[in-house]
mmCIF file of N, CA and C in Angstrom:
data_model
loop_
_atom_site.group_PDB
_atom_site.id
_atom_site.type_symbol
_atom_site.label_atom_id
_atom_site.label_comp_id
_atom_site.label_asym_id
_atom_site.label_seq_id
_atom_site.Cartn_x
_atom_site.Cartn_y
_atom_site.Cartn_z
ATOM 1 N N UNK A 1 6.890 8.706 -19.322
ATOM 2 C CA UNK A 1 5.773 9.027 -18.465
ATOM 3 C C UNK A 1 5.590 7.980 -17.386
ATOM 4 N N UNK A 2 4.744 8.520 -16.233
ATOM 5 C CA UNK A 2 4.281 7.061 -15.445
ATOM 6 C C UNK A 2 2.924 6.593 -15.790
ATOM 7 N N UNK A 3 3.104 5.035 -15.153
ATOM 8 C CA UNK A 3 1.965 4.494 -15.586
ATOM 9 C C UNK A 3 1.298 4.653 -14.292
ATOM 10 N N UNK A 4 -0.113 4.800 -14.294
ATOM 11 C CA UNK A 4 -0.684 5.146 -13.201
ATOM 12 C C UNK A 4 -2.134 3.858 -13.199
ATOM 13 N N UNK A 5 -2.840 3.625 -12.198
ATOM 14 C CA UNK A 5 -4.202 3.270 -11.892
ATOM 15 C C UNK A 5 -5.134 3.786 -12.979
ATOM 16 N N UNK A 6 -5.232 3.570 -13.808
ATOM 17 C CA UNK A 6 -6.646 4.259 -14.036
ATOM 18 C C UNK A 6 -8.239 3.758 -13.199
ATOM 19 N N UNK A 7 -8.412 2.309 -13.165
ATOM 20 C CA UNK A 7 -9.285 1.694 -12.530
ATOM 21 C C UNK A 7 -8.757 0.597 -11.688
ATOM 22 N N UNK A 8 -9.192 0.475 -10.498
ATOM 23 C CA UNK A 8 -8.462 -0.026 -9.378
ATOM 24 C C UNK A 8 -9.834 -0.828 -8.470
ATOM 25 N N UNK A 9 -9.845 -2.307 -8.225
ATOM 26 C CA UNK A 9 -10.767 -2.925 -7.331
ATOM 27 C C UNK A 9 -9.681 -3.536 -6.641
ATOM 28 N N UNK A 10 -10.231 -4.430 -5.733
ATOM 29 C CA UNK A 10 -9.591 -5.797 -4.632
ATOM 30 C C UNK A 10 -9.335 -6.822 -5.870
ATOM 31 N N UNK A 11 -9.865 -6.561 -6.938
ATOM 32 C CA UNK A 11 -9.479 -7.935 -7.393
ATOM 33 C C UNK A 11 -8.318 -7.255 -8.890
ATOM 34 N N UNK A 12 -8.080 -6.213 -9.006
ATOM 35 C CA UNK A 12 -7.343 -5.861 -10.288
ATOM 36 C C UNK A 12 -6.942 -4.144 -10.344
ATOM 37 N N UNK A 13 -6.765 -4.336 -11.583
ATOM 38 C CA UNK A 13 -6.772 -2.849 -11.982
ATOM 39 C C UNK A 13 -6.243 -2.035 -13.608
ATOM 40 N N UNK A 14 -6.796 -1.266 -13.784
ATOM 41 C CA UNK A 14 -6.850 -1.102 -15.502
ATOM 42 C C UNK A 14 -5.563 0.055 -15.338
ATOM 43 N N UNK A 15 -3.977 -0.409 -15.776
ATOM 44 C CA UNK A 15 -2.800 0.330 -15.914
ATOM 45 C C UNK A 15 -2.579 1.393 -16.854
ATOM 46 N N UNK A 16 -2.811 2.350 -17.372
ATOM 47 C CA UNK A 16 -2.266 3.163 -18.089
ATOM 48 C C UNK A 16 -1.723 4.585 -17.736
ATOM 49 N N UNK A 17 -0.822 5.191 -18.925
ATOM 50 C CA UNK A 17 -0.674 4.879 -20.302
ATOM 51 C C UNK A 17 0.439 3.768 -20.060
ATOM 52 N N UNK A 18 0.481 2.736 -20.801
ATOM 53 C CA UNK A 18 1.376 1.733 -21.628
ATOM 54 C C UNK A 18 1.781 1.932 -22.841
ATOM 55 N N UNK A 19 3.115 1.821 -23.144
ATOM 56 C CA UNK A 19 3.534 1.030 -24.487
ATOM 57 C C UNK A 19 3.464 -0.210 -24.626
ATOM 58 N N UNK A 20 3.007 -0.453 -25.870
ATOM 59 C CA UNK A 20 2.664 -1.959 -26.568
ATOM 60 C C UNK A 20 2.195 -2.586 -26.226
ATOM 61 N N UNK A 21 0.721 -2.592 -25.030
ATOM 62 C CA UNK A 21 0.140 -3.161 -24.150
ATOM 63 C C UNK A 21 -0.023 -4.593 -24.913
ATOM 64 N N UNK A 22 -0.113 -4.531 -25.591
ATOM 65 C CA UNK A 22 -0.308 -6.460 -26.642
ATOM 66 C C UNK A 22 1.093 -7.136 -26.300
ATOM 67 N N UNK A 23 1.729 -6.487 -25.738
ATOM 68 C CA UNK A 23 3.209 -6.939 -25.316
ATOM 69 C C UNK A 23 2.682 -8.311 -23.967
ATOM 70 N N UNK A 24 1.741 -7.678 -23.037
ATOM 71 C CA UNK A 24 1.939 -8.097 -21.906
ATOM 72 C C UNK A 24 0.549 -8.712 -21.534
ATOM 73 N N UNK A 25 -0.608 -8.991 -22.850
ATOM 74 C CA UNK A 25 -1.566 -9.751 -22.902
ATOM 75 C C UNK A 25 -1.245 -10.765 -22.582
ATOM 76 N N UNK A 26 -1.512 -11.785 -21.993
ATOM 77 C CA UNK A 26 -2.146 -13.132 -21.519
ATOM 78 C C UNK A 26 -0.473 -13.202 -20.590
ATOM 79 N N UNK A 27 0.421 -12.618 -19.820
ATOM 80 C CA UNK A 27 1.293 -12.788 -19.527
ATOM 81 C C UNK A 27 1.397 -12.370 -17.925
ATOM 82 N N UNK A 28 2.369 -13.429 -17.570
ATOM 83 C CA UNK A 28 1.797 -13.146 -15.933
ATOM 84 C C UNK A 28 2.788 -12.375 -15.502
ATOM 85 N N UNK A 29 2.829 -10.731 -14.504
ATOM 86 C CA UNK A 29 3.721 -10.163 -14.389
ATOM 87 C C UNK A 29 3.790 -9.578 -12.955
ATOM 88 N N UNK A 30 4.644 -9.191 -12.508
ATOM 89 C CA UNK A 30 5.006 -8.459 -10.897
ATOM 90 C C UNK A 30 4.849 -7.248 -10.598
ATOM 91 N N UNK A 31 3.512 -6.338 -10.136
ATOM 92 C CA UNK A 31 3.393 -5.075 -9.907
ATOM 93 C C UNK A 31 4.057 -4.970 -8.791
ATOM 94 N N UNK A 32 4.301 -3.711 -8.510
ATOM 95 C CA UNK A 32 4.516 -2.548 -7.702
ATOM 96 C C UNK A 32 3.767 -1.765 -7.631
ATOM 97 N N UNK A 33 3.363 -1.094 -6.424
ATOM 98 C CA UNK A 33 2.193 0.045 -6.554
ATOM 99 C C UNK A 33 2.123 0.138 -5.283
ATOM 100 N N UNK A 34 1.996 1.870 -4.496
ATOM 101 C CA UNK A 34 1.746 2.457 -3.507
ATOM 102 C C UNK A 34 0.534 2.843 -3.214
ATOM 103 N N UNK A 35 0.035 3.051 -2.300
ATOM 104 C CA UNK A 35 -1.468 3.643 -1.668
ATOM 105 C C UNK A 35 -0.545 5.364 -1.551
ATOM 106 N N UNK A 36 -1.629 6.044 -1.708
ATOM 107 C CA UNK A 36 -0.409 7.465 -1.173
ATOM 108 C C UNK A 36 -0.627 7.639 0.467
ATOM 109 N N UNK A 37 1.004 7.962 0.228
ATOM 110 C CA UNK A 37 1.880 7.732 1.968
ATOM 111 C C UNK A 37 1.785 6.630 2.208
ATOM 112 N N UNK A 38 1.669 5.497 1.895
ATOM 113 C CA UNK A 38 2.463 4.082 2.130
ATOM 114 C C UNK A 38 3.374 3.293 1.458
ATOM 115 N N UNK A 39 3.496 2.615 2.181
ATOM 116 C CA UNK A 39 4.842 1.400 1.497
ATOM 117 C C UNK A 39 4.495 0.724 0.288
ATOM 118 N N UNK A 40 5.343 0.683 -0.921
ATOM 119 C CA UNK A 40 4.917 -0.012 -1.864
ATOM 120 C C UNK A 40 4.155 -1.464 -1.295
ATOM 121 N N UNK A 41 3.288 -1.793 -1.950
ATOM 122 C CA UNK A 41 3.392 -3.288 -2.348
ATOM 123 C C UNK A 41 3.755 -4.127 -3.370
ATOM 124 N N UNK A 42 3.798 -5.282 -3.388
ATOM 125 C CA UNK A 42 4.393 -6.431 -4.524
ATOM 126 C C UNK A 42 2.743 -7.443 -4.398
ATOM 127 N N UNK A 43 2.108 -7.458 -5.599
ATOM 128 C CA UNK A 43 1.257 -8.684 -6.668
ATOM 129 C C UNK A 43 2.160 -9.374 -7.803
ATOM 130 N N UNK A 44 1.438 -10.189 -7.549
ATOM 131 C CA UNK A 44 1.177 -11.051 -9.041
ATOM 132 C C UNK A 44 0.520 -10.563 -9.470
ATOM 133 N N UNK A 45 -0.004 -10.890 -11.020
ATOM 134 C CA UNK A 45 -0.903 -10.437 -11.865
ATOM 135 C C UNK A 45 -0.577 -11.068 -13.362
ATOM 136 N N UNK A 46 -1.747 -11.202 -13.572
ATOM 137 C CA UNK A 46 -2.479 -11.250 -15.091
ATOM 138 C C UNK A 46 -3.051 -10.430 -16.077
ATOM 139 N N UNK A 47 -2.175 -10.352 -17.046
ATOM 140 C CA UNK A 47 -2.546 -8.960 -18.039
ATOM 141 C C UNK A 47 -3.819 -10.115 -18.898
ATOM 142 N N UNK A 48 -4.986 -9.590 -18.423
ATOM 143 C CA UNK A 48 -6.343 -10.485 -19.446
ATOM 144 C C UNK A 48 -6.949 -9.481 -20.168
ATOM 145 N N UNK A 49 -6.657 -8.233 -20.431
ATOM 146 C CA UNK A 49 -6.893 -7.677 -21.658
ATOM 147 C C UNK A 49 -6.026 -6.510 -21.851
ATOM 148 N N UNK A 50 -6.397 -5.650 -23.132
ATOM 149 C CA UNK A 50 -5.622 -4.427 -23.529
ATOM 150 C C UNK A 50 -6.710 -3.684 -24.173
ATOM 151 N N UNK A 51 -6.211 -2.391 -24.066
ATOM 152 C CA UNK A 51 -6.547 -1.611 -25.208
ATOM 153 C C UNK A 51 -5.589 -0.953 -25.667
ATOM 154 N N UNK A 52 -5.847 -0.236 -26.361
ATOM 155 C CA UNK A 52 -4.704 0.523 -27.284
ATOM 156 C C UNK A 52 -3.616 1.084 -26.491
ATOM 157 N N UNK A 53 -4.225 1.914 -25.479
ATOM 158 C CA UNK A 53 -2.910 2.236 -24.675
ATOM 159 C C UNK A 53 -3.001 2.085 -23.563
ATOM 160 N N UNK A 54 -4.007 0.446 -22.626
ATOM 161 C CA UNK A 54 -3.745 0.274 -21.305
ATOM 162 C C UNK A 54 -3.629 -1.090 -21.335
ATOM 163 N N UNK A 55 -3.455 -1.668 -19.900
ATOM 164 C CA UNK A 55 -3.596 -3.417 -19.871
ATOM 165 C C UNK A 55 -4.470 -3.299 -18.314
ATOM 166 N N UNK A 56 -5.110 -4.476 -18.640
ATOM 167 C CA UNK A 56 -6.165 -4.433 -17.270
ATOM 168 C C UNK A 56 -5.625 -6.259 -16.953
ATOM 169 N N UNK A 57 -5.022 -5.543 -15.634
ATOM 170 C CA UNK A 57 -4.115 -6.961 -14.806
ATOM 171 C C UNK A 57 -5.273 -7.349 -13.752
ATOM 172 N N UNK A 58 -5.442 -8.314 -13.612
ATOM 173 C CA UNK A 58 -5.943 -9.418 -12.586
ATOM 174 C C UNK A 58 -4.874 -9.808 -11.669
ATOM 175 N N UNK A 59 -5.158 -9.078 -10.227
ATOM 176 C CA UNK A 59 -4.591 -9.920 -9.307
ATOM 177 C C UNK A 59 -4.547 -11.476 -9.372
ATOM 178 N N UNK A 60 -3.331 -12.347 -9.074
ATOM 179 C CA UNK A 60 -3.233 -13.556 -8.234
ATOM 180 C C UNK A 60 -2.748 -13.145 -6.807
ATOM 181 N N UNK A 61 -3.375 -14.298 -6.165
ATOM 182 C CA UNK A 61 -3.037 -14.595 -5.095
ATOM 183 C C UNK A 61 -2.689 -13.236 -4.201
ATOM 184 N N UNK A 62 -3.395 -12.779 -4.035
ATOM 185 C CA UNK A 62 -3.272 -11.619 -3.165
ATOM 186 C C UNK A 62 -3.497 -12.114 -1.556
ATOM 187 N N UNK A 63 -2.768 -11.219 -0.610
ATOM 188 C CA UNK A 63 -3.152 -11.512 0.680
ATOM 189 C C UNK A 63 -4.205 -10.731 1.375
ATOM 190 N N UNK A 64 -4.618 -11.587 2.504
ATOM 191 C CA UNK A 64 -6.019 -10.950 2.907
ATOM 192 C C UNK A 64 -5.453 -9.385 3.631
ATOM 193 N N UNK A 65 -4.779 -8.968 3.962
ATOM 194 C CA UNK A 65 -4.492 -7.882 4.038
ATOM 195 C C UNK A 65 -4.329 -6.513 3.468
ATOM 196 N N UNK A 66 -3.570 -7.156 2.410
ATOM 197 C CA UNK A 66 -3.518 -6.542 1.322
ATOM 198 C C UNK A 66 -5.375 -5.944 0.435
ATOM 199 N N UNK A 67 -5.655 -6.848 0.206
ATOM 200 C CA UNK A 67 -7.047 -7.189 -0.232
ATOM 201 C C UNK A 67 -7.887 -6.359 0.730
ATOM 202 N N UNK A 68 -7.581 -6.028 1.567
ATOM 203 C CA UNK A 68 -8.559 -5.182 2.783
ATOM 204 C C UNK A 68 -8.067 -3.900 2.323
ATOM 205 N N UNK A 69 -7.042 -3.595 2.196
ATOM 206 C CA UNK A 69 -6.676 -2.130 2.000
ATOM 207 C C UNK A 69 -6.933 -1.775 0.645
ATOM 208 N N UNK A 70 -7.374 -2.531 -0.043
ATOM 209 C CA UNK A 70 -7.453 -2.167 -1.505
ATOM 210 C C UNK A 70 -8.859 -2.215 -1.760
ATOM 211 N N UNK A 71 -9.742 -2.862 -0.604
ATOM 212 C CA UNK A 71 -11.069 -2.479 -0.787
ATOM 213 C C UNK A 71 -11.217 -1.391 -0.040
ATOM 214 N N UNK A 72 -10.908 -0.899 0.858
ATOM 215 C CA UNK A 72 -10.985 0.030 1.433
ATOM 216 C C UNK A 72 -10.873 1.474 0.778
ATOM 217 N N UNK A 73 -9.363 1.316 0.334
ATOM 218 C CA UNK A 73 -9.049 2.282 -0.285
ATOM 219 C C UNK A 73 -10.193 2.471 -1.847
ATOM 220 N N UNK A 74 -10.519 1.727 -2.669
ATOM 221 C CA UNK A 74 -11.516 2.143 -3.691
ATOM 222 C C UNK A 74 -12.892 2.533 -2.710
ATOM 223 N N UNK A 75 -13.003 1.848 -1.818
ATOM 224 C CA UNK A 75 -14.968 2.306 -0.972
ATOM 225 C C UNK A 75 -14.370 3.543 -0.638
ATOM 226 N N UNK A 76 -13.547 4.011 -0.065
ATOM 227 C CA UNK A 76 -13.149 5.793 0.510
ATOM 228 C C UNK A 76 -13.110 6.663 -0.582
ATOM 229 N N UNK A 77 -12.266 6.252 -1.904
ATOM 230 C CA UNK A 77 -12.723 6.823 -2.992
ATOM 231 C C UNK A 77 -13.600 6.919 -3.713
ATOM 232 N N UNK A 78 -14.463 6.044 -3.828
ATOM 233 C CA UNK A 78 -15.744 5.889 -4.247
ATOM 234 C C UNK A 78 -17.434 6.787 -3.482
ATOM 235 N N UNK A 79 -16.595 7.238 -1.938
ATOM 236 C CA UNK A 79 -17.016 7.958 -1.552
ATOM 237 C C UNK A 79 -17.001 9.150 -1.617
ATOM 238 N N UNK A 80 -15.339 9.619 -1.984
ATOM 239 C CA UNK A 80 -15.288 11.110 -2.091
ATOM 240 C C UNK A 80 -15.323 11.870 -3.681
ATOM 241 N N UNK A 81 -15.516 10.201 -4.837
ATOM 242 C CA UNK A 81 -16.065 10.612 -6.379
ATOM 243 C C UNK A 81 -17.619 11.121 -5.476
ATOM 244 N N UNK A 82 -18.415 10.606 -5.109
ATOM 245 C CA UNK A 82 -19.413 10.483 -4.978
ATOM 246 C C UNK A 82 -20.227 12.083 -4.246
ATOM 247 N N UNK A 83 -19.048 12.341 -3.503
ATOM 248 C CA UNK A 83 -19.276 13.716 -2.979
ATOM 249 C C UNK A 83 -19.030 14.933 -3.679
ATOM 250 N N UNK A 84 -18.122 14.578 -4.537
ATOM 251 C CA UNK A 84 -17.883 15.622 -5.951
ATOM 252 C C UNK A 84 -18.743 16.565 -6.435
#
């Protein structure tokens, strides 16, 4: 399967479904992840918790660019949950 966004801010985001998410607790790892119709990007990240079948990564060091489009992109969605 893919792993998708489930919850997504400027500063993180909660990954599932995962296997063995206790795999990748306290461990620092390299996302990939697209906006739809754009270019992947590349984070750092910090897996600082799990649940049974997700891991919720903490950005490092993100760029201010990056960081703009990722607030953006949750406030536009947060607008059109909102219009639902």
């Amino acid at each position: 399967g893919t792993t998708q966004a489930k919850q997504l801010s400027e500063f993180g985001m909660l990954l599932g479904p995962v296997d063995h998410p206790r795999l990748l607790l306290e461990k620092h790892i390299q996302l990939t992840f697209a906006f739809p119709g754009q270019d992947p990007c590349k984070v750092r990240g910090f897996c600082a918790y799990v649940t049974p079948v997700a891991a919720g990564i903490r950005f490092e060091m993100i760029p201010d660019d990056l960081k703009q489009k990722l607030a953006r992109f949750v406030n536009e969605d947060t607008a059109r949950a909102a219009q639902s």
